[in-house]
């Protein structure tokens, strides 16, 4: 039975790889890549969950041919799912960075526009950091090269963090008195806000928004459940500092 599951798992993983290799993971537009990555990720997660459920059924409900030994976990599909999540996060972060760096927040400051343009060029060159690495080839033998490339790219973005925070602060400045639209903008850039330097730079904005949401919830009385989910999310983000 393990052999059969190995064959089926290999088929699932290779199918996901084949579909994603047909598009340019680094070069293709995010609007096209995102749904493909999510679809592949969901398929990997569904297969891993299906394997767990099958093992549970065979252990407890199969007479004469019950499952014996360790639970089955397909390492190939599991690693592929983790890799797809990492790729999705990298692409999403680049998309958020590009939006902030290409935004025309200060038309009278030519120097800042030039700085944004140079930074946007750096952010856009994601593929060069993974040159020679097949992002869909997942194993313990290839993980070290992948993680080195990710670390190198993350380090290249570190000098941009405070510039990104300044751009974001300027972008949300008209929303300070409207907590719900401001919360929406924070959620649109949730990957960026998880970066340590940006999180620290925007601590006052998040604290102010948190106080506004708490006041709204107290004023709403019985209707506070409408906002409680978003308030909890913001609290979790805040305590990560």
Coordinates of N, CA and C in Angstrom, one line a residue:
X1 N 0.8 -1.2 0.0 CA 0.0 0.0 0.0 C 0.9 1.3 0.0
X2 N 2.0 1.2 0.7 CA 2.9 2.4 0.7 C 3.4 2.7 -0.7
X3 N 3.7 1.6 -1.4 CA 4.2 1.7 -2.8 C 3.1 2.4 -3.7
X4 N 1.9 2.0 -3.5 CA 0.8 2.5 -4.3 C 0.7 4.0 -4.0
X5 N 0.7 4.4 -2.7 CA 0.6 5.8 -2.3 C 1.8 6.6 -2.9
X6 N 3.0 6.0 -2.9 CA 4.2 6.7 -3.4 C 4.0 7.0 -4.9
X7 N 3.4 6.0 -5.6 CA 3.2 6.2 -7.1 C 2.2 7.3 -7.3
X8 N 1.1 7.3 -6.5 CA 0.0 8.3 -6.7 C 0.6 9.7 -6.3
X9 N 1.4 9.8 -5.2 CA 1.9 11.0 -4.7 C 2.9 11.6 -5.8
X10 N 3.7 10.7 -6.4 CA 4.6 11.2 -7.4 C 3.8 11.8 -8.6
X11 N 2.7 11.1 -8.9 CA 1.9 11.6 -10.0 C 1.3 13.0 -9.7
X12 N 0.8 13.2 -8.5 CA 0.2 14.4 -8.1 C 1.3 15.5 -8.1
X13 N 2.5 15.3 -7.6 CA 3.5 16.3 -7.5 C 4.0 16.6 -8.9
X14 N 4.2 15.6 -9.8 CA 4.7 15.9 -11.1 C 3.7 16.7 -11.9
X15 N 2.4 16.4 -11.7 CA 1.3 17.1 -12.4 C 1.4 18.6 -12.0
X16 N 1.6 18.9 -10.7 CA 1.7 20.3 -10.3 C 3.0 21.0 -10.9
X17 N 4.1 20.3 -10.9 CA 5.3 20.8 -11.4 C 5.1 21.1 -12.9
X18 N 4.5 20.2 -13.6 CA 4.3 20.3 -15.1 C 3.5 21.6 -15.4
X19 N 2.4 21.8 -14.6 CA 1.6 22.9 -14.9 C 2.3 24.2 -14.6
X20 N 3.1 24.3 -13.6 CA 3.7 25.5 -13.2 C 5.0 25.8 -14.0
X21 N 5.6 24.8 -14.6 CA 6.8 25.0 -15.4 C 6.3 25.5 -16.8
X22 N 5.0 25.4 -17.1 CA 4.5 26.0 -18.4 C 4.4 27.5 -18.3
X23 N 4.6 28.1 -17.2 CA 4.5 29.5 -17.0 C 5.8 30.0 -16.4
X24 N 6.2 31.3 -16.6 CA 7.4 31.8 -16.0 C 7.1 32.3 -14.6
X25 N 7.5 31.5 -13.6 CA 7.2 31.8 -12.2 C 7.7 33.2 -11.8
X26 N 8.9 33.5 -12.3 CA 9.5 34.8 -11.9 C 9.2 35.9 -12.9
X27 N 9.0 35.6 -14.1 CA 8.9 36.6 -15.2 C 7.4 37.0 -15.5
X28 N 6.5 36.0 -15.4 CA 5.1 36.2 -15.7 C 4.5 37.2 -14.8
X29 N 3.5 37.9 -15.2 CA 2.7 38.8 -14.3 C 2.1 38.1 -13.2
X30 N 2.1 38.8 -12.0 CA 1.6 38.2 -10.8 C 0.1 37.8 -10.9
X31 N -0.7 38.6 -11.7 CA -2.1 38.2 -11.8 C -2.3 36.9 -12.5
X32 N -1.3 36.4 -13.3 CA -1.4 35.1 -13.9 C -0.8 34.0 -13.0
X33 N 0.3 34.4 -12.4 CA 1.1 33.4 -11.6 C 0.3 33.0 -10.3
X34 N -0.3 34.0 -9.7 CA -0.9 33.8 -8.3 C -1.9 32.7 -8.3
X35 N -2.9 32.7 -9.2 CA -3.9 31.6 -9.1 C -3.3 30.3 -9.4
X36 N -2.3 30.2 -10.3 CA -1.6 28.9 -10.6 C -0.9 28.4 -9.4
X37 N -0.2 29.3 -8.7 CA 0.5 28.9 -7.5 C -0.5 28.4 -6.4
X38 N -1.6 29.1 -6.2 CA -2.6 28.8 -5.2 C -3.2 27.5 -5.6
X39 N -3.5 27.3 -6.8 CA -4.1 26.0 -7.3 C -3.2 24.8 -7.0
X40 N -1.9 25.0 -7.3 CA -0.9 23.9 -7.0 C -0.8 23.7 -5.5
X41 N -0.7 24.7 -4.8 CA -0.6 24.6 -3.3 C -1.8 23.9 -2.7
X42 N -3.0 24.3 -3.1 CA -4.2 23.6 -2.6 C -4.2 22.1 -3.0
X43 N -3.8 21.8 -4.2 CA -3.8 20.4 -4.6 C -2.8 19.6 -3.7
X44 N -1.6 20.2 -3.4 CA -0.7 19.5 -2.5 C -1.2 19.3 -1.1
X45 N -1.9 20.3 -0.6 CA -2.5 20.3 0.7 C -3.6 19.2 0.8
X46 N -4.4 19.2 -0.3 CA -5.6 18.3 -0.3 C -5.1 16.8 -0.4
X47 N -4.0 16.6 -1.2 CA -3.5 15.2 -1.3 C -2.9 14.8 0.1
X48 N -2.1 15.6 0.7 CA -1.6 15.3 2.0 C -2.7 15.0 3.1
X49 N -3.7 15.8 3.0 CA -4.8 15.6 3.9 C -5.6 14.3 3.6
X50 N -5.7 14.0 2.3 CA -6.4 12.7 1.9 C -5.6 11.5 2.3
X51 N -4.3 11.6 2.3 CA -3.4 10.5 2.7 C -3.6 10.2 4.2
X52 N -3.7 11.3 5.0 CA -3.9 11.2 6.5 C -5.2 10.5 6.7
X53 N -6.3 10.9 6.0 CA -7.6 10.4 6.2 C -7.7 8.9 5.8
X54 N -7.0 8.6 4.7 CA -7.0 7.2 4.3 C -6.3 6.3 5.3
X55 N -5.1 6.7 5.8 CA -4.4 5.9 6.8 C -5.3 5.7 8.1
X56 N -6.0 6.8 8.5 CA -6.9 6.7 9.7 C -7.9 5.6 9.4
X57 N -8.5 5.6 8.2 CA -9.6 4.6 7.9 C -9.0 3.2 7.9
X58 N -7.9 3.1 7.3 CA -7.3 1.7 7.2 C -6.8 1.2 8.5
X59 N -6.4 2.1 9.4 CA -6.0 1.7 10.7 C -7.1 1.1 11.6
X60 N -8.2 1.8 11.5 CA -9.3 1.5 12.5 C -10.5 0.7 11.9
X61 N -10.6 0.7 10.6 CA -11.8 0.2 10.0 C -11.6 -0.9 9.0
X62 N -10.4 -1.3 8.8 CA -10.2 -2.4 7.8 C -9.9 -3.7 8.5
X63 N -10.7 -4.7 8.3 CA -10.6 -6.0 8.9 C -9.6 -6.9 8.1
X64 N -8.6 -7.4 8.8 CA -7.7 -8.3 8.2 C -6.6 -7.7 7.4
X65 N -6.7 -6.4 6.9 CA -5.7 -5.7 6.2 C -5.5 -4.3 6.7
X66 N -5.4 -4.2 8.0 CA -5.3 -2.9 8.6 C -3.8 -2.3 8.4
X67 N -3.7 -1.0 8.4 CA -2.4 -0.4 8.2 C -1.5 -0.7 9.4
X68 N -0.3 -1.1 9.1 CA 0.7 -1.4 10.1 C 1.9 -0.5 10.0
X69 N 2.4 0.0 11.1 CA 3.6 0.8 11.0 C 3.4 2.3 11.2
X70 N 4.4 3.0 10.8 CA 4.3 4.5 10.9 C 3.2 5.1 9.9
X71 N 2.7 6.2 10.3 CA 1.7 6.9 9.4 C 2.4 7.3 8.1
X72 N 1.7 7.4 7.0 CA 2.3 7.7 5.7 C 2.2 9.2 5.5
X73 N 3.4 9.8 5.2 CA 3.4 11.2 4.8 C 4.4 11.3 3.6
X74 N 3.8 11.8 2.5 CA 4.6 11.9 1.3 C 5.5 13.1 1.4
X75 N 6.8 12.9 1.5 CA 7.8 14.0 1.6 C 7.8 14.8 0.4
X76 N 7.7 14.2 -0.8 CA 7.8 15.0 -2.0 C 6.7 16.0 -2.2
X77 N 5.5 15.6 -2.0 CA 4.3 16.5 -2.1 C 4.4 17.5 -1.0
X78 N 4.8 17.1 0.2 CA 4.8 18.0 1.4 C 5.8 19.1 1.1
X79 N 7.0 18.7 0.7 CA 8.1 19.7 0.4 C 7.7 20.6 -0.8
X80 N 7.0 20.1 -1.8 CA 6.6 20.9 -2.9 C 5.5 21.9 -2.4
X81 N 4.6 21.5 -1.6 CA 3.6 22.5 -1.0 C 4.3 23.6 -0.3
X82 N 5.3 23.3 0.6 CA 6.0 24.3 1.3 C 6.7 25.3 0.3
X83 N 7.3 24.7 -0.7 CA 8.1 25.5 -1.7 C 7.1 26.5 -2.4
X84 N 5.9 26.0 -2.8 CA 5.0 26.8 -3.5 C 4.5 28.0 -2.6
X85 N 4.4 27.7 -1.3 CA 4.0 28.8 -0.4 C 5.1 29.8 -0.3
X86 N 6.4 29.4 -0.3 CA 7.5 30.3 -0.3 C 7.6 31.2 -1.5
X87 N 7.3 30.5 -2.7 CA 7.3 31.3 -3.9 C 6.2 32.3 -4.0
X88 N 5.0 31.9 -3.5 CA 3.9 32.8 -3.5 C 4.2 34.0 -2.6
X89 N 4.8 33.7 -1.4 CA 5.1 34.8 -0.5 C 6.2 35.8 -1.2
X90 N 7.2 35.2 -1.8 CA 8.1 36.1 -2.5 C 7.5 36.9 -3.6
X91 N 6.6 36.3 -4.4 CA 6.0 37.1 -5.5 C 5.0 38.1 -4.9
X92 N 4.3 37.8 -3.8 CA 3.4 38.7 -3.2 C 4.1 39.9 -2.6
X93 N 5.2 39.6 -2.0 CA 6.0 40.7 -1.4 C 6.6 41.6 -2.5
X94 N 7.1 41.0 -3.6 CA 7.6 41.8 -4.7 C 6.4 42.7 -5.2
X95 N 5.3 42.1 -5.3 CA 4.1 42.9 -5.9 C 3.8 44.1 -5.0
X96 N 3.8 43.9 -3.7 CA 3.5 44.9 -2.7 C 4.6 46.0 -2.8
X97 N 5.9 45.6 -2.8 CA 7.0 46.5 -2.9 C 6.9 47.3 -4.2
X98 N 6.6 46.7 -5.3 CA 6.5 47.4 -6.6 C 5.4 48.4 -6.6
X99 N 4.3 48.1 -5.9 CA 3.2 49.1 -5.9 C 3.6 50.3 -5.1
X100 N 4.3 50.1 -4.0 CA 4.7 51.2 -3.2 C 5.8 52.1 -3.8
X101 N 6.8 51.4 -4.5 CA 7.9 52.1 -5.1 C 7.5 52.8 -6.4
X102 N 6.5 52.3 -7.1 CA 6.1 52.9 -8.3 C 5.0 54.0 -8.1
X103 N 4.5 54.1 -6.9 CA 3.4 55.1 -6.6 C 3.9 56.5 -6.7
X104 N 3.1 57.4 -7.2 CA 3.5 58.8 -7.3 C 3.0 59.6 -6.1
X105 N 3.7 59.4 -5.0 CA 3.3 60.0 -3.7 C 3.7 61.4 -3.6
X106 N 4.7 61.8 -4.3 CA 5.3 63.1 -4.1 C 5.8 63.6 -5.4
X107 N 5.0 64.2 -6.2 CA 5.3 64.6 -7.6 C 6.3 65.8 -7.6
X108 N 6.4 66.5 -6.5 CA 7.3 67.7 -6.4 C 8.7 67.3 -6.0
X109 N 8.9 66.1 -5.6 CA 10.2 65.7 -5.1 C 10.9 64.8 -6.2
X110 N 11.6 65.4 -7.1 CA 12.2 64.6 -8.2 C 13.2 63.6 -7.7
X111 N 14.0 64.0 -6.7 CA 15.0 63.1 -6.1 C 14.3 61.8 -5.6
X112 N 13.2 62.0 -4.9 CA 12.5 60.8 -4.3 C 12.0 60.0 -5.5
X113 N 11.5 60.6 -6.5 CA 11.0 59.8 -7.7 C 12.1 59.0 -8.3
X114 N 13.3 59.5 -8.4 CA 14.4 58.8 -9.0 C 14.8 57.7 -8.0
X115 N 14.8 57.9 -6.8 CA 15.1 56.9 -5.8 C 14.1 55.7 -5.9
X116 N 12.8 56.1 -6.0 CA 11.8 55.0 -6.1 C 12.0 54.2 -7.4
X117 N 12.4 54.9 -8.5 CA 12.6 54.2 -9.7 C 13.7 53.2 -9.6
X118 N 14.8 53.6 -9.0 CA 16.0 52.7 -8.9 C 15.6 51.6 -8.0
X119 N 14.9 51.8 -6.9 CA 14.5 50.8 -6.0 C 13.5 49.8 -6.7
X120 N 12.6 50.3 -7.5 CA 11.7 49.5 -8.2 C 12.4 48.5 -9.1
X121 N 13.4 49.0 -9.8 CA 14.2 48.2 -10.7 C 14.9 47.0 -9.9
X122 N 15.4 47.3 -8.7 CA 16.0 46.3 -7.9 C 15.0 45.3 -7.5
X123 N 13.8 45.7 -7.0 CA 12.7 44.8 -6.6 C 12.3 43.9 -7.8
X124 N 12.2 44.5 -9.0 CA 11.7 43.8 -10.1 C 12.6 42.7 -10.6
X125 N 13.9 42.7 -10.2 CA 14.8 41.7 -10.7 C 14.9 40.5 -9.8
X126 N 13.8 39.9 -9.4 CA 13.7 38.8 -8.5 C 14.3 37.6 -9.1
X127 N 14.1 37.3 -10.4 CA 14.6 36.1 -11.1 C 16.1 35.9 -11.0
X128 N 16.8 37.0 -11.0 CA 18.3 36.9 -11.1 C 18.9 36.3 -9.9
X129 N 18.2 36.4 -8.8 CA 18.7 35.8 -7.5 C 18.5 34.3 -7.5
X130 N 17.7 33.8 -8.4 CA 17.4 32.3 -8.4 C 17.8 31.7 -9.8
X131 N 18.8 32.4 -10.4 CA 19.3 31.9 -11.7 C 20.0 30.6 -11.5
X132 N 19.7 29.6 -12.3 CA 20.3 28.3 -12.1 C 19.7 27.4 -11.1
X133 N 18.6 27.9 -10.5 CA 17.9 27.1 -9.5 C 16.5 26.8 -10.0
X134 N 16.1 25.6 -10.0 CA 14.8 25.2 -10.4 C 13.9 25.3 -9.1
X135 N 13.0 26.3 -9.0 CA 12.3 26.5 -7.8 C 11.3 25.4 -7.5
X136 N 11.0 24.5 -8.5 CA 10.1 23.5 -8.3 C 10.7 22.1 -8.0
X137 N 12.1 22.1 -8.0 CA 12.8 20.9 -7.6 C 13.0 20.9 -6.2
X138 N 12.3 20.1 -5.4 CA 12.3 20.2 -4.0 C 12.8 18.9 -3.4
X139 N 13.9 19.0 -2.6 CA 14.4 17.8 -1.9 C 15.4 18.4 -0.9
X140 N 15.8 17.5 0.0 CA 16.7 17.9 1.1 C 18.1 18.3 0.4
X141 N 18.4 17.7 -0.8 CA 19.6 18.0 -1.4 C 19.6 19.4 -2.1
X142 N 18.5 19.9 -2.5 CA 18.4 21.2 -3.2 C 18.0 22.3 -2.3
X143 N 17.5 22.0 -1.1 CA 17.0 23.0 -0.2 C 18.1 24.1 0.2
X144 N 19.3 23.6 0.4 CA 20.4 24.6 0.8 C 20.6 25.7 -0.2
X145 N 20.6 25.3 -1.5 CA 20.8 26.3 -2.6 C 19.6 27.3 -2.6
X146 N 18.4 26.7 -2.5 CA 17.2 27.5 -2.5 C 17.2 28.5 -1.3
X147 N 17.5 28.1 -0.1 CA 17.5 29.0 1.0 C 18.6 30.0 1.0
X148 N 19.7 29.7 0.4 CA 20.8 30.7 0.2 C 20.3 31.8 -0.7
X149 N 19.6 31.4 -1.8 CA 19.1 32.4 -2.8 C 18.0 33.3 -2.1
X150 N 17.1 32.7 -1.3 CA 16.1 33.5 -0.6 C 16.7 34.4 0.3
X151 N 17.7 34.0 1.1 CA 18.4 34.8 2.1 C 19.1 36.0 1.4
X152 N 19.7 35.7 0.2 CA 20.4 36.8 -0.5 C 19.4 37.8 -1.0
X153 N 18.3 37.4 -1.5 CA 17.3 38.3 -2.0 C 16.7 39.2 -0.8
X154 N 16.5 38.5 0.3 CA 15.9 39.2 1.5 C 16.9 40.3 1.9
X155 N 18.2 40.0 1.9 CA 19.2 40.9 2.3 C 19.3 42.1 1.4
X156 N 19.1 41.8 0.1 CA 19.1 42.9 -0.9 C 18.0 43.9 -0.7
X157 N 16.9 43.5 0.0 CA 15.7 44.4 0.2 C 15.9 45.2 1.5
X158 N 16.7 44.7 2.4 CA 16.8 45.4 3.7 C 17.1 46.9 3.6
X159 N 18.0 47.4 2.7 CA 18.2 48.8 2.7 C 17.0 49.6 2.2
X160 N 16.0 48.9 1.6 CA 14.8 49.6 1.1 C 13.7 49.7 2.2
X161 N 13.8 49.0 3.3 CA 12.7 48.9 4.2 C 12.3 50.3 4.7
X162 N 13.2 51.2 5.1 CA 12.8 52.5 5.6 C 12.2 53.4 4.5
X163 N 12.7 53.2 3.3 CA 12.1 53.9 2.2 C 10.7 53.5 2.0
X164 N 10.5 52.1 2.0 CA 9.1 51.6 1.9 C 8.2 52.1 3.0
X165 N 8.7 52.1 4.2 CA 7.9 52.5 5.3 C 7.5 54.0 5.1
X166 N 8.4 54.8 4.6 CA 8.1 56.2 4.4 C 7.0 56.4 3.3
X167 N 7.2 55.6 2.2 CA 6.2 55.7 1.2 C 4.8 55.2 1.7
X168 N 4.8 54.1 2.4 CA 3.5 53.6 3.0 C 2.9 54.6 3.9
X169 N 3.7 55.3 4.7 CA 3.2 56.3 5.7 C 2.5 57.4 4.9
X170 N 3.2 57.8 3.8 CA 2.6 58.9 3.0 C 1.4 58.5 2.3
X171 N 1.3 57.2 1.8 CA 0.2 56.8 1.1 C -1.1 56.7 2.0
X172 N -0.9 56.3 3.3 CA -2.1 56.2 4.2 C -2.4 57.4 5.0
X173 N -1.6 58.5 4.8 CA -1.8 59.7 5.5 C -3.2 60.3 5.4
X174 N -3.9 60.2 4.2 CA -5.3 60.7 4.1 C -6.3 59.8 4.8
X175 N -5.9 58.7 5.3 CA -6.8 57.7 5.9 C -6.8 57.6 7.4
X176 N -6.0 58.5 8.1 CA -5.8 58.4 9.5 C -7.1 58.5 10.3
X177 N -8.1 59.2 9.8 CA -9.4 59.4 10.5 C -10.5 58.4 10.0
X178 N -10.1 57.5 9.2 CA -11.0 56.5 8.7 C -10.4 55.1 8.9
X179 N -10.7 54.5 10.0 CA -10.0 53.3 10.4 C -10.3 52.1 9.5
X180 N -11.5 52.0 9.0 CA -11.8 50.8 8.2 C -11.0 50.8 6.9
X181 N -11.0 51.9 6.1 CA -10.2 52.0 4.9 C -8.7 51.8 5.2
X182 N -8.3 52.4 6.3 CA -6.9 52.2 6.7 C -6.5 50.8 7.0
X183 N -7.4 50.1 7.7 CA -7.2 48.7 8.0 C -7.2 47.9 6.7
X184 N -8.0 48.2 5.7 CA -8.0 47.6 4.4 C -6.6 47.7 3.8
X185 N -6.0 48.9 3.8 CA -4.7 49.1 3.2 C -3.7 48.3 3.9
X186 N -3.7 48.2 5.2 CA -2.8 47.4 6.0 C -2.8 45.9 5.5
X187 N -4.0 45.4 5.3 CA -4.2 44.0 4.9 C -3.7 43.8 3.5
X188 N -3.8 44.9 2.7 CA -3.3 44.8 1.3 C -1.8 44.6 1.3
X189 N -1.1 45.0 2.3 CA 0.4 45.0 2.4 C 0.9 44.1 3.5
X190 N 0.1 43.1 3.8 CA 0.4 42.3 5.0 C 1.8 41.6 5.0
X191 N 2.3 41.2 3.8 CA 3.6 40.6 3.7 C 4.7 41.6 4.0
X192 N 4.5 42.8 3.5 CA 5.5 43.9 3.8 C 5.5 44.2 5.3
X193 N 4.4 44.3 5.9 CA 4.3 44.6 7.3 C 4.9 43.6 8.2
X194 N 5.1 42.4 7.7 CA 5.7 41.4 8.5 C 7.2 41.5 8.5
X195 N 7.8 42.4 7.7 CA 9.2 42.6 7.7 C 9.6 43.4 8.9
X196 N 10.7 43.0 9.6 CA 11.0 43.5 10.9 C 11.2 45.0 10.9
X197 N 12.0 45.6 10.0 CA 12.3 47.0 10.0 C 11.0 47.8 9.7
X198 N 10.2 47.4 8.7 CA 9.0 48.1 8.4 C 8.0 48.0 9.5
X199 N 7.9 46.9 10.2 CA 7.0 46.7 11.3 C 7.4 47.7 12.4
X200 N 8.7 47.9 12.7 CA 9.1 48.8 13.7 C 8.8 50.3 13.3
X201 N 9.1 50.6 12.0 CA 9.0 51.9 11.6 C 7.5 52.4 11.6
X202 N 6.6 51.5 11.5 CA 5.2 51.9 11.4 C 4.4 51.6 12.7
X203 N 5.1 51.4 13.8 CA 4.5 51.0 15.0 C 3.5 52.1 15.5
X204 N 3.8 53.3 15.3 CA 2.8 54.4 15.8 C 1.6 54.4 15.0
X205 N 1.7 54.1 13.7 CA 0.4 54.1 12.8 C -0.4 52.9 13.3
X206 N 0.2 51.8 13.5 CA -0.6 50.6 13.9 C -1.2 50.8 15.3
X207 N -0.5 51.4 16.2 CA -1.1 51.6 17.6 C -2.3 52.6 17.5
X208 N -2.1 53.6 16.7 CA -3.2 54.6 16.5 C -4.5 53.9 15.9
X209 N -4.2 53.0 14.9 CA -5.4 52.3 14.3 C -6.0 51.4 15.3
X210 N -5.2 50.7 16.1 CA -5.7 49.8 17.1 C -6.6 50.5 18.1
X211 N -6.2 51.7 18.5 CA -7.0 52.4 19.5 C -8.3 52.9 18.8
X212 N -8.3 53.2 17.5 CA -9.5 53.7 16.8 C -10.4 52.5 16.7
X213 N -9.9 51.3 16.4 CA -10.8 50.1 16.3 C -11.4 49.7 17.6
X214 N -10.6 49.8 18.6 CA -11.1 49.5 20.0 C -12.3 50.5 20.3
X215 N -12.1 51.7 20.0 CA -13.1 52.7 20.3 C -14.4 52.4 19.5
X216 N -14.2 52.0 18.2 CA -15.3 51.7 17.4 C -16.1 50.5 17.9
X217 N -15.4 49.5 18.4 CA -16.0 48.3 18.9 C -16.8 48.6 20.2
X218 N -16.2 49.4 21.0 CA -16.9 49.8 22.3 C -18.2 50.6 22.0
X219 N -18.1 51.4 20.9 CA -19.3 52.2 20.6 C -20.4 51.4 19.9
X220 N -20.0 50.3 19.2 CA -20.9 49.5 18.5 C -21.7 48.6 19.4
X221 N -21.3 48.3 20.6 CA -22.0 47.5 21.5 C -22.2 46.1 21.0
X222 N -23.4 45.7 20.8 CA -23.7 44.3 20.4 C -23.2 44.0 19.0
X223 N -22.9 45.0 18.2 CA -22.5 44.7 16.8 C -21.0 44.7 16.7
X224 N -20.3 44.6 17.8 CA -18.8 44.6 17.7 C -18.2 43.4 16.9
X225 N -19.0 42.3 16.8 CA -18.4 41.1 16.1 C -18.1 41.4 14.6
X226 N -18.7 42.5 14.1 CA -18.4 42.9 12.7 C -17.0 43.2 12.5
X227 N -16.3 43.8 13.5 CA -14.9 44.2 13.4 C -13.9 43.3 14.2
X228 N -14.4 42.4 15.0 CA -13.6 41.7 15.9 C -12.5 40.9 15.2
X229 N -12.8 40.3 14.1 CA -11.8 39.5 13.4 C -10.6 40.4 12.9
X230 N -10.9 41.5 12.4 CA -9.8 42.4 11.9 C -9.0 43.0 13.1
X231 N -9.7 43.3 14.2 CA -9.0 43.8 15.3 C -8.0 42.8 15.9
X232 N -8.5 41.5 15.9 CA -7.6 40.5 16.4 C -6.4 40.3 15.5
X233 N -6.6 40.4 14.2 CA -5.5 40.3 13.3 C -4.5 41.4 13.5
X234 N -4.9 42.6 13.8 CA -4.0 43.7 14.0 C -3.3 43.6 15.3
X235 N -4.0 43.0 16.3 CA -3.3 42.8 17.6 C -2.2 41.8 17.4
X236 N -2.4 40.7 16.7 CA -1.4 39.7 16.5 C -0.2 40.3 15.8
X237 N -0.5 41.1 14.8 CA 0.6 41.8 14.1 C 1.4 42.7 15.0
X238 N 0.7 43.4 15.9 CA 1.3 44.4 16.7 C 2.3 43.7 17.7
X239 N 1.9 42.5 18.3 CA 2.7 41.9 19.3 C 3.9 41.2 18.7
X240 N 4.0 41.1 17.4 CA 5.2 40.5 16.8 C 6.4 41.4 16.8
X241 N 6.3 42.7 17.2 CA 7.4 43.6 17.3 C 8.4 43.1 18.3

